[in-house]
XYZ file of C-alpha atoms in Angstrom:
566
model
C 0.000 0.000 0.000
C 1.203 3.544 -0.565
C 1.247 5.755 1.712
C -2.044 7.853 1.227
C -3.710 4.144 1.322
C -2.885 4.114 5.126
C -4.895 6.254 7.053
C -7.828 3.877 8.761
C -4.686 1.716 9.649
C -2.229 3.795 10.207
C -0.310 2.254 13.053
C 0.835 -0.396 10.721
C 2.047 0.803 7.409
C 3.751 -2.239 4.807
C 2.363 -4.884 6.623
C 5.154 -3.173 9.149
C 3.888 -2.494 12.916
C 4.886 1.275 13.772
C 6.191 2.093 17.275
C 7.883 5.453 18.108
C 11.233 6.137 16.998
C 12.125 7.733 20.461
C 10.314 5.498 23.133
C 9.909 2.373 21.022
C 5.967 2.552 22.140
C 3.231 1.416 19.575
C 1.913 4.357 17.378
C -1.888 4.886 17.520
C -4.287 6.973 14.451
C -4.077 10.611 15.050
C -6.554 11.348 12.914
C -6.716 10.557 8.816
C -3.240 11.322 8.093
C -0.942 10.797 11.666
C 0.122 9.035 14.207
C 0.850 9.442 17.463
C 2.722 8.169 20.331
C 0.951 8.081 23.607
C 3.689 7.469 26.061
C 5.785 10.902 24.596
C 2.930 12.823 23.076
C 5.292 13.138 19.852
C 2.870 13.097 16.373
C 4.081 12.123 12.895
C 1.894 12.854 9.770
C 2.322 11.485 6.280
C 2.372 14.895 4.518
C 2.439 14.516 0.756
C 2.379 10.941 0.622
C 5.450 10.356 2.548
C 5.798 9.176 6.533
C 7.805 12.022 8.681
C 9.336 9.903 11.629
C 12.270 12.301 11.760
C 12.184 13.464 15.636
C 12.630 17.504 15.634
C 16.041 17.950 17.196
C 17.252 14.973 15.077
C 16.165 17.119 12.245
C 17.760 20.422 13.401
C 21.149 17.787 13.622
C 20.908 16.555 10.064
C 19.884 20.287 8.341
C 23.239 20.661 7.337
C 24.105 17.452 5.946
C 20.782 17.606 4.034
C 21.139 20.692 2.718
C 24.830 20.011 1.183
C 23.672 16.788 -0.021
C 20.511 18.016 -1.645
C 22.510 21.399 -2.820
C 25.623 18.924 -4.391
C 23.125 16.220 -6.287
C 21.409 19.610 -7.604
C 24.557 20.871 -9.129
C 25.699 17.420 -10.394
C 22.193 17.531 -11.927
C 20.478 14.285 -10.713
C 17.095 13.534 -11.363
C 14.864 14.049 -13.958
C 11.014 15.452 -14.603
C 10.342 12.592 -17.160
C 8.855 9.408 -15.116
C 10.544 7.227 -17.505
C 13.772 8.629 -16.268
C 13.255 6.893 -12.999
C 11.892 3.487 -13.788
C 14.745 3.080 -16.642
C 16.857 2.897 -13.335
C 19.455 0.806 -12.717
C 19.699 -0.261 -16.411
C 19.865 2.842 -18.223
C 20.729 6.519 -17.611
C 18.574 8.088 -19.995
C 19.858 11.658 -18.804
C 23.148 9.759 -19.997
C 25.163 12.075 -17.168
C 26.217 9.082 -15.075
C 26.275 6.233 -16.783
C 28.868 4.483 -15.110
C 27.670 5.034 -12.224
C 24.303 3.148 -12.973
C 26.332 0.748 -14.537
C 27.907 -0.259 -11.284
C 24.590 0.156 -9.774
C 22.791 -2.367 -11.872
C 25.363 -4.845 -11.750
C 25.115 -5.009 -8.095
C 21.513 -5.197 -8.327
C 21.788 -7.987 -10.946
C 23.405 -10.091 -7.894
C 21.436 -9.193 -5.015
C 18.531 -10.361 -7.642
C 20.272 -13.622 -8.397
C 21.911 -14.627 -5.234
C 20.568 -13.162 -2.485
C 16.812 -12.939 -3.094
C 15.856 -16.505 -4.590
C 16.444 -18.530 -1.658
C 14.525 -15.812 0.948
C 12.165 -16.480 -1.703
C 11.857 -19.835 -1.835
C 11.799 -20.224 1.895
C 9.192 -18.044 2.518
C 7.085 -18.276 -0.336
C 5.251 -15.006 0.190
C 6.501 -11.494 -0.235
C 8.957 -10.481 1.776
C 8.918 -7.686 4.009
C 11.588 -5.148 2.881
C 13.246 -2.390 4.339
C 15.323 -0.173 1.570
C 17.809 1.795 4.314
C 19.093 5.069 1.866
C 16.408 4.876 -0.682
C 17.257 8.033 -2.328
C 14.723 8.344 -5.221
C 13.559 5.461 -4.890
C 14.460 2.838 -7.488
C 15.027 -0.083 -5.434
C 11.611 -0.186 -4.095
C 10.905 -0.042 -6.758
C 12.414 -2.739 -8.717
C 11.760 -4.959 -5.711
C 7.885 -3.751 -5.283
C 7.762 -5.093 -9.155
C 9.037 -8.772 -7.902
C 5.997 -8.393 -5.580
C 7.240 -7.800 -2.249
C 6.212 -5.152 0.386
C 9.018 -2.425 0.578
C 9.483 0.767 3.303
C 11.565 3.278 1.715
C 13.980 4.694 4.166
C 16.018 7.811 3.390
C 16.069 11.495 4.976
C 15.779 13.149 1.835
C 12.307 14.094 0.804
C 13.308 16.303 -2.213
C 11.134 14.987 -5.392
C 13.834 14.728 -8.103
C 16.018 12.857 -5.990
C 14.862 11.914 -2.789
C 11.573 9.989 -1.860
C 9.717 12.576 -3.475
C 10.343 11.124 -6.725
C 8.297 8.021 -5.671
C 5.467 9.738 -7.262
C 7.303 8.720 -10.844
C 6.576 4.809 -10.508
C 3.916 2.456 -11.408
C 4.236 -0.188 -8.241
C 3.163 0.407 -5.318
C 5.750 0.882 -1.896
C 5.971 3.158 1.196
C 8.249 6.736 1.563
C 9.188 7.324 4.751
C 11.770 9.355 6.164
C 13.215 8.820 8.946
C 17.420 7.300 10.000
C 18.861 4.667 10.475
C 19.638 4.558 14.531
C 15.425 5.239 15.083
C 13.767 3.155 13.113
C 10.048 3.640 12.983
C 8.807 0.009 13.610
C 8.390 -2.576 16.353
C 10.678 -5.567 16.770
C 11.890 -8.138 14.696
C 9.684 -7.735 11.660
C 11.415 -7.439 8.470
C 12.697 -10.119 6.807
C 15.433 -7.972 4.373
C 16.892 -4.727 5.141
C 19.023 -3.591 2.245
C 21.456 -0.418 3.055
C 21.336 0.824 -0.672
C 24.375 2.632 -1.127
C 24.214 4.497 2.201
C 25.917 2.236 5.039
C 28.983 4.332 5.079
C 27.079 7.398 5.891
C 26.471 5.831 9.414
C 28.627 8.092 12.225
C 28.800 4.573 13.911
C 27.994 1.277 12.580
C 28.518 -0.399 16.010
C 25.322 1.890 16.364
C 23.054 1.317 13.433
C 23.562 -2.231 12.903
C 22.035 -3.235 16.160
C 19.195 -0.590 15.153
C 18.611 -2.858 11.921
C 18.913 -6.381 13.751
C 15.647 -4.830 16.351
C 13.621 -4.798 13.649
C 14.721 -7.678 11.720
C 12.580 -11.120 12.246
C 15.022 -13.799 13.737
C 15.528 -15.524 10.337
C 16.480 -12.338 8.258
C 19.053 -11.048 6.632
C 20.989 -7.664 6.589
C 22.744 -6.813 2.987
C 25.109 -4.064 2.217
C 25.032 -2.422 -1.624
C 27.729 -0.322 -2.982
C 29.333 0.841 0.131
C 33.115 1.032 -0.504
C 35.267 -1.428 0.783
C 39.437 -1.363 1.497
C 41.964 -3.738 2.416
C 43.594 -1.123 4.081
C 42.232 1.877 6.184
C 44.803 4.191 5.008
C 43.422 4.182 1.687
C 39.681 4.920 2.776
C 40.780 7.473 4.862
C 42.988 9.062 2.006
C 39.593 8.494 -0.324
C 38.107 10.373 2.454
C 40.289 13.133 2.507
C 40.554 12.922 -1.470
C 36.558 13.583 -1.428
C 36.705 16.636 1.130
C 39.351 18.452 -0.807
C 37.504 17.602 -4.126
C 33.537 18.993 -2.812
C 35.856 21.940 -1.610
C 36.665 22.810 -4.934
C 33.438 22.144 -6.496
C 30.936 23.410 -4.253
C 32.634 25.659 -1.181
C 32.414 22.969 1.125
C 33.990 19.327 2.339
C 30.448 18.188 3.073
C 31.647 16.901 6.247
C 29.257 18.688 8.258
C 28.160 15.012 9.958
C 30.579 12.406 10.881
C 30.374 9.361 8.740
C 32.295 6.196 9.239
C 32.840 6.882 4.913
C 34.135 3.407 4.254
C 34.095 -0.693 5.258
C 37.357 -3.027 5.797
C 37.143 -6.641 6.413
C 38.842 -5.946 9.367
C 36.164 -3.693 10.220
C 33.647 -6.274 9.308
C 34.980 -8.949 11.420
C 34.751 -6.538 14.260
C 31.513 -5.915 13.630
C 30.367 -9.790 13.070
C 32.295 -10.471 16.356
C 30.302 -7.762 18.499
C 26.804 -8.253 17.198
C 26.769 -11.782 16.524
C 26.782 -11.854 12.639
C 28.089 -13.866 9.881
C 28.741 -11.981 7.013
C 29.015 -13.729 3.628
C 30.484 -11.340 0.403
C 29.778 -12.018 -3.596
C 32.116 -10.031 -5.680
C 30.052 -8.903 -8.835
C 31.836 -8.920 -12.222
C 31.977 -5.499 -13.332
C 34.041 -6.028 -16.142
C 38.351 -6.044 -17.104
C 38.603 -2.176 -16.983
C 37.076 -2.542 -13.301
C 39.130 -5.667 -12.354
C 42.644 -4.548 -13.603
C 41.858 -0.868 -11.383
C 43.866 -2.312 -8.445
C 47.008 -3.511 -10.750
C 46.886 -0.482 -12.088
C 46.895 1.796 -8.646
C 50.001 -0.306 -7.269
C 51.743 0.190 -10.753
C 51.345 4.232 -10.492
C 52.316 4.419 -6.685
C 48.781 4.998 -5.834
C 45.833 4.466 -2.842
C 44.020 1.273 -3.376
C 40.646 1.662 -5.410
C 37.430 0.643 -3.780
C 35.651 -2.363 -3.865
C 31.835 -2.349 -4.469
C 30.489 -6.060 -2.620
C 27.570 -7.549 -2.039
C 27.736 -8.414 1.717
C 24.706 -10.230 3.221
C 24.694 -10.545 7.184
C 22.552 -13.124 9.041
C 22.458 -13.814 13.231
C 25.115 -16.660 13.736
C 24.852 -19.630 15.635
C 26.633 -19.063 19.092
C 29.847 -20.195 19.596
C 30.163 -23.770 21.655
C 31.643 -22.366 24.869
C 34.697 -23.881 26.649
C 38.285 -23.687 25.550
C 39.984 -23.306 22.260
C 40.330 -26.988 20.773
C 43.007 -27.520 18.123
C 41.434 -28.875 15.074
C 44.701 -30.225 12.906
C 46.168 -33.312 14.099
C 49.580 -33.248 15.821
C 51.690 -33.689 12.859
C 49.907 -30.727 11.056
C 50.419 -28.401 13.916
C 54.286 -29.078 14.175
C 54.683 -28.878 10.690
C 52.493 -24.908 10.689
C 54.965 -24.328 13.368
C 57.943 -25.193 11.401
C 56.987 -23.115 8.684
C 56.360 -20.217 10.836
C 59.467 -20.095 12.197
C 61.347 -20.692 8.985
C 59.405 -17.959 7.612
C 60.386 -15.578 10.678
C 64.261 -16.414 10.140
C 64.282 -15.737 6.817
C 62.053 -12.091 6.916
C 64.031 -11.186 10.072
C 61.216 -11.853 12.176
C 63.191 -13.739 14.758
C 65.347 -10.726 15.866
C 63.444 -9.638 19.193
C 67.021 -7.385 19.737
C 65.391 -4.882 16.962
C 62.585 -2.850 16.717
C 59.900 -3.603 14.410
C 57.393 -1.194 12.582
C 54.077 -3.760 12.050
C 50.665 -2.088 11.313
C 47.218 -2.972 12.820
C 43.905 -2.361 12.370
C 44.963 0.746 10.116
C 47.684 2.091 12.791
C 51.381 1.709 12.327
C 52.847 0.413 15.927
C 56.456 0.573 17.002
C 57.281 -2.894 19.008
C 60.768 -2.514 20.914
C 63.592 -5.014 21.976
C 62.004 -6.827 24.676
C 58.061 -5.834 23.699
C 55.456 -8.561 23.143
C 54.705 -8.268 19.065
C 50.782 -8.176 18.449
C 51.593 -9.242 14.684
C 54.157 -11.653 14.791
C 52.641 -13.355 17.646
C 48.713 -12.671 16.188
C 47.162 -12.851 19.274
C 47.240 -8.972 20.212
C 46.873 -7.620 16.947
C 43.254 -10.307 16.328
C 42.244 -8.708 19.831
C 42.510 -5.741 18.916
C 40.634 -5.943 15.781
C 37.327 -7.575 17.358
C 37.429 -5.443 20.588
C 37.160 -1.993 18.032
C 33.009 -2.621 17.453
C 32.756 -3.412 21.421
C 34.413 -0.001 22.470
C 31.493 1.801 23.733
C 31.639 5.674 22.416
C 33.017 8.353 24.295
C 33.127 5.515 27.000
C 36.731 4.140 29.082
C 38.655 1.318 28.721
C 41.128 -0.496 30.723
C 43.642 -2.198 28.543
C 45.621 -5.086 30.608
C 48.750 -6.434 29.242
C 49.055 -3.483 26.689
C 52.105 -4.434 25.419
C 53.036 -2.164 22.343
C 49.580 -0.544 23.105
C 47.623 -1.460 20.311
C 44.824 -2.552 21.572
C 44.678 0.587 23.723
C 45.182 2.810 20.655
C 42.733 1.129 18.569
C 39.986 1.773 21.625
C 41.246 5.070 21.670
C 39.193 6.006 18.054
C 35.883 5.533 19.784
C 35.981 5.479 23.568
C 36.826 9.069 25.951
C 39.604 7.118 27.727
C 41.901 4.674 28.167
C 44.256 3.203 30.703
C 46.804 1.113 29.223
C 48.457 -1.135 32.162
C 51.902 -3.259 32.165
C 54.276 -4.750 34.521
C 57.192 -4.289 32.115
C 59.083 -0.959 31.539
C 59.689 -1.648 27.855
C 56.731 -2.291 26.958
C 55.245 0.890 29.176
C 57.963 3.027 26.912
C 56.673 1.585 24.011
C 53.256 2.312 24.561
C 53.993 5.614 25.333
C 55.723 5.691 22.161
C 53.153 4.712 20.018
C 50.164 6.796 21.673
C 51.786 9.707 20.777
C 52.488 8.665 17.308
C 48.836 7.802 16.246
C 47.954 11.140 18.172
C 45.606 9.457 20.817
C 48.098 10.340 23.865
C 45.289 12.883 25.018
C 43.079 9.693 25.863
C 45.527 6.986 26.572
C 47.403 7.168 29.712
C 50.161 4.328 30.188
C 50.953 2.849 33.782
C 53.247 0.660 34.776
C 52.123 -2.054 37.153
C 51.129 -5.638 37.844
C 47.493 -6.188 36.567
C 44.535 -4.212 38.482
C 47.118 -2.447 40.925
C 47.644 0.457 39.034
C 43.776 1.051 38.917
C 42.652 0.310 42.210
C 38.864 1.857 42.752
C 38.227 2.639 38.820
C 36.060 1.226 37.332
C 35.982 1.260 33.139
C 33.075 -0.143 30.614
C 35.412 -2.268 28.778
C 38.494 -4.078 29.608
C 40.893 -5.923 27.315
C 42.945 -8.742 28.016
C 46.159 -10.704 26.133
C 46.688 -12.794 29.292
C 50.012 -14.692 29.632
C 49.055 -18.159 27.709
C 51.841 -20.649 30.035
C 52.100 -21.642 33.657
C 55.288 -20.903 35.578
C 57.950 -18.595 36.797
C 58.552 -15.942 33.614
C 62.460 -15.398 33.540
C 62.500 -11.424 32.671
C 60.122 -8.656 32.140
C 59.724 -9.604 28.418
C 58.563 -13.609 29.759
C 56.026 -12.236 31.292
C 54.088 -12.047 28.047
C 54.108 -15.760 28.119
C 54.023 -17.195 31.740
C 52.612 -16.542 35.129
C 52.093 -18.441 38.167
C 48.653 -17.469 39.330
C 47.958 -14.311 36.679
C 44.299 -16.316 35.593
C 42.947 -16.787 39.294
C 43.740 -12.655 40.492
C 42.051 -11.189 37.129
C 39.296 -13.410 37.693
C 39.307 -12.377 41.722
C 39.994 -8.775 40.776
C 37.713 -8.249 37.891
C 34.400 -7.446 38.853
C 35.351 -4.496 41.097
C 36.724 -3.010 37.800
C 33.280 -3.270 36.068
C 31.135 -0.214 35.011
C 27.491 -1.255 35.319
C 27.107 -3.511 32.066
C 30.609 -3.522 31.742
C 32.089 -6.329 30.693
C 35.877 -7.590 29.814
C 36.844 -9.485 26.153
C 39.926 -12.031 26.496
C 41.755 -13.711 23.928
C 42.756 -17.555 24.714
C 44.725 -20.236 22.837
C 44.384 -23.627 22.185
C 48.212 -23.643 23.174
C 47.835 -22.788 26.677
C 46.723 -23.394 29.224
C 43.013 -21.863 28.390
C 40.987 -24.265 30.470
C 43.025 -22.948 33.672
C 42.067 -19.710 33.315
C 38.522 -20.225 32.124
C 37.917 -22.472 35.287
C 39.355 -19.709 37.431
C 36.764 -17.527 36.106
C 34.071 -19.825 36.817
C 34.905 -20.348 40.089
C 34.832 -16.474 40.686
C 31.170 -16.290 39.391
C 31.676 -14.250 36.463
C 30.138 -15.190 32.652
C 31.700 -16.340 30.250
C 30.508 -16.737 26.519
C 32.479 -16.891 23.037
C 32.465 -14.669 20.629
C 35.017 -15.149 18.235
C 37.244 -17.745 17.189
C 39.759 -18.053 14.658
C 41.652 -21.153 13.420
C 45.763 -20.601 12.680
C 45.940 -23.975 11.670
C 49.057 -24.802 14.718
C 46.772 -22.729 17.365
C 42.797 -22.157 17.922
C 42.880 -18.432 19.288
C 39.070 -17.821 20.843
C 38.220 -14.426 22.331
C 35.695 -14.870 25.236
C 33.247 -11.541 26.933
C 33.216 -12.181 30.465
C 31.066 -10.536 32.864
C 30.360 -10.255 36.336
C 26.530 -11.298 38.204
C 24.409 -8.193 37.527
C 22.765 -9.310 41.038
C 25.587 -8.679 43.166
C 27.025 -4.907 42.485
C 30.811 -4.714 43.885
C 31.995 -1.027 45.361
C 35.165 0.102 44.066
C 36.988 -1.140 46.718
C 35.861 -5.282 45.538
C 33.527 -5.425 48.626
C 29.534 -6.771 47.999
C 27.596 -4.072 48.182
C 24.040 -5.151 50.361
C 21.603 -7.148 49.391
C-alpha cells in the first residue's frame, strides 16, 4: 500500500507495525493522516504521501548534511522530470550524465537479484517484508515492489527529483518514509530484508546502526550491504576520504563533512563488527568487467591508494559459539609442521630478531614494538584482539587495557571510547606504549601505567576491559617472559575483575588452544563471572578464541571489591 492508502490503519504501514522512533511505544491513528505516540505525546503525519518519523532535534542535527547533499546532487544535476527517467533505473541513464555510475549500480543489483533474493524467496514463499535503508529516489523499491514484495523506503531526503519525493514517478506500489537509520520507525523483529542501498557508510557509527537494523529484523532475516566502498587497508579509505573533502571543496565551497560518517568498510572492520553483534557476514564479488578488475594492478603500478571495492555483503544472526576452551582442530603432525613453517618464515624475513625494533601495522595504525616488547603481529594474538574489541568499544566511553604491550589494543579503543588506561608490569613495553600513543595522536586519551594487573587502577572502574593474558604456567624469567608465563595471573584477574566493572561492563579475552586456556577459564568460573564466546579463529598450529566475560548483575561490587548489600 502507498502511503495515502494508510490512514484507517495507520499504526501499521507495509504490513510493518509502527512504534515510536524515540520510546519504542506502539503508534496509535491521530486522525486521517498521523500518528501518534501516547507514552511521549510526539505526532508524525504522512504529509504529501510520505511518513515524517524524523524526531525535531534529530532534524535540526541533520539540516546541514541535508542541505549540502541536496545542494551537491542539484549541481551534479540528478534527477529528472520525465517518469521514464526513474523506472529506466538501474539499467539505463537516460539523462546519460552518469552512466557508469548506474552501470555499477545495476550490476550489483543484478546479484542481489540472483543470489541473495531466490532462496529468501523460496523459503518463505510469500513477499517479503523489505526495508530499503538510503532509498534516495527510490528505485530499489521499486524494482523490488515489481518482484511483488512489500518495501518501506527509508532515506532522509524528501526532495522529489532525488529523494523519496520522486516516488510519485513509478507504477508499483511501496511506502516513503523518512526517517534514519539509529530510530527506526517500527516494532521488533519484523522485516525479513533490510538492504542499506548505497548508504551504510554514511552511518557516524555502525557499532550503532547495525544493532538498530537487527531490532527490527525477524530472527531468520538477513541484513545486505550495496555499494558501500570497501578497502583492504584503512589508510586508503581514509585518504579516499580526505581525497573527497578536498575535491567537494573545490566544487561546491564545502567538504560536506558537516556530519561524521564512518565513509568506508574493511574486512577488518567487518569482522569486528560480526564479532560484536553476533553476525556472519558472507560477500559475492560482482563482475563489473576487465577495466574494473585490472583498477587495483593499475593503482600499485602508479604508486597509488588502493581503489574501492563495491560487494555484495549479506549478514545473518550466527549460531553461538560452543563455549569452553579453544580446541586444536589439525592433528599433531599438522600443527608441528604450521609451526615449522612459521618459524622458517620468521628467520628468513628477520622476524626472529626480538634485539630490533619492528614497525608492524594494525587495524589501520602503524605500531612501534621494541627489543624486549610482546609483538601483536608476529605473535597474532594482540593484533586479532585488537581488531574484534574496536566494534565493542562503547563511544566516548573508558577502557582499561591489561597487558598493553606495544599498546595497540589501547590505541585502537582510543578512536571511539573518551579514555583509556593502558596497564603493564614491564618498563619496555610501558615506553613503548607511550611511544606509540603519541604517534597515532591518541596520547590525550591513553594514559600508560606501569604495574602488575589491576594495581595500578585500584577503585576505577571502566566499561570495557581488554585482556592478552600470559598463555603458560610458571615462573617468567624477565620482564619480556612475562608475556608468556605466570604463576597465578588467571585466578587474580578473575578475583579482581568485577570491582573493575562499570554497570554492564564487561571484559573481552583472547585464549589459545596452546595454553593453558581451560586454567584460566575455570578460574573464572569459580569467581562467578560469565563467560561466553564470541570469536574464534583457526591458525591452523593454534585455535585463538576471544571470550566476553562478565560479572553477576545481582551482586554490584563497590570500588573497593567489597559486595555491596543485598
Amino acid at each position: 500500500m502507498i502511503a495515502g492508502e494508510q490512514a484507517t490503519t495507520a499504526s501499521r504501514i507495509s504490513d510493518l507495525t509502527l512504534a515510536c522512533p524515540r520510546c519504542r511505544a506502539p503508534l496509535v491513528p491521530d486522525g486521517d493522516d498521523a500518528v501518534r505516540c501516547l507514552v511521549e505525546g510526539d505526532r508524525f503525519p504522512n504529509e504529501d504521501g510520505i511518513w515524517r518519523f524524523l524526531l525535531p532535534e534529530r532534524e535540526a542535527r541533520f539540516a546541514q548534511f541535508m542541505a549540502e547533499y541536496a545542494a551537491v546532487r542539484r549541481a551534479e544535476g540528478r534527477g529528472d522530470d520525465d517518469p521514464s527517467f526513474y523506472r529506466a533505473l538501474p539499467f539505463h541513464d537516460l539523462t546519460g550524465r552518469f552512466v557508469d555510475d548506474w552501470r555499477i549500480r545495476a550490476v550489483s543489483y543484478q546479484a542481489l537479484v540472483n543470489r541473495v533474493l531466490p532462496p529468501l524467496e523460496t523459503r518463505w514463499r510469500r513477499p517479503l517484508r523489505i526495508l530499503d535503508l538510503g532509498a534516495g529516489n527510490c528505485w530499489l523499491s521499486y524494482r523490488l515492489a515489481r518482484r511483488g514484495h512489500t518495501v518501506v523506503a527509508v532515506d532522509l531526503l524528501t526532495d522529489l527529483r532525488d529523494g523519496l519525493g520522486a516516488y510519485v514517478h513509478y507504477d508499483a506500489v511501496f511506502t516513503p518514509v523518512q526517517a534514519e537509520f539509529d530510530r527506526l520507525p517500527f516494532a521488533d523483529g519484523q522485516a525479513d530484508l533490510v538492504i542499506f542501498n548505497a548508504s551504510l557508510h554514511y552511518s557516524p557509527d555502525y557499532a550503532t546502526t547495525l544493532p538498530e537494523v537487527l531490532r527490527v529484523l525477524g530472527p531468520d532475516g538477513q541484513v545486505v550491504i550495496l555499494d558501500s566502498p570497501v578497502y583492504r587497508d584503512a589508510r586508503s579509505g581514509e585518504q579516499m576520504l580526505r581525497e573527497r573533502e578536498a575535491d567537494f571543496k573545490r566544487r561546491f565551497g564545502f567538504p560536506s563533512n558537516s556530519l561524521p560518517s564512518e565513509g568506508f568498510l574493511t574486512v577488518a572492520r567487518l569482522d569486528s563488527l560480526a564479532a560484536a553483534l553476533g553476525l556472519r557476514w558472507r560477500t559475492h564479488e560482482p563482475w563489473y568487467g576487465w577495466h574494473w578488475a585490472l583498477r587495483h594492478w593499475k593503482a600499485r603500478l602508479r604508486g597509488r591508494r588502493e581503489p574501492a571495492r563495491f560487494l555484495v555483503i549479506t549478514g545473518e544472526r550466527a549460531e553461538p559459539l560452543p563455549g569452553g576452551p579453544p580446541v586444536a582442530r589439525h592433528s599433531r603432525a599438522t600443527r608441528a609442521l604450521w609451526r615449522r613453517w612459521l618459524r622458517w618464515r620468521a628467520r628468513l624475513l628477520g622476524w626472529d630478531r626480538f634485539d630490533r625494533a619492528r614497525l608492524e601495522r594494525v587495524a589501520g595504525r602503524d605500531i612501534v614494538v621494541l627489543p624486549g616488547v610482546f609483538n601483536p603481529v608476529l605473535f597474532r594474538t594482540g593484533a586479532y584482539l585488537a581488531k574484534v574489541a574496536e566494534s565493542f568499544v562503547p563511544l566516548g566511553g573508558s577502557v582499561l587495557d591489561l597487558g598493553t604491550g606495544s599498546g595497540v589494543g589501547a590505541i585502537v579503543a582510543a578512536r571511539r571510547a573518551a579514555r583509556v588506561v593502558a596497564v603493564d608490569i614491564n618498563p619496555a613495553a610501558v615506553r613503548c606504549a607511550q611511544i606509540n600513543a603519541a604517534s597515532n595522536g591518541v596520547n590525550d586519551r591513553v594514559e600508560v601505567r606501569q604495574g602488575d594487573l589491576f594495581a595500578p587502577v585500584a577503585g576505577e572502574r571502566f566499561d570495557l576491559v581488554l585482556f592478552n593474558p600470559p598463555f603458560y604456567r610458571g615462573t617468567p624469567r624477565d620482564d619480556a617472559d612475562r608475556a608468556w608465563r605466570s604463576e597465578d595471573v588467571a585466578e587474580r584477574f578473575a578475583a579482581g575483575l568485577a570491582a573493575h566493572l562499570a554497570p554492564g561492563a564487561s571484559a573481552l579475552v583472547i585464549l589459545s588452544s596452546d595454553g593453558d586456556a581451560p586454567g584460566f577459564l575455570r578460574a573464572a568460573a569459580s569467581a562467578g563471572l560469565a563467560i561466553e564466546v564470541i570469536a574464534e579463529r583457526d591458525l591452523v598450529n593454534e585455535v585463538l578464541r576471544i571470550y566476553r566475560i562478565t560479572a553477576p548483575q545481582s551482586s554490584p561490587l563497590s570500588p573497593d571489591g567489597e559486595r555491596g548489600p543485598g
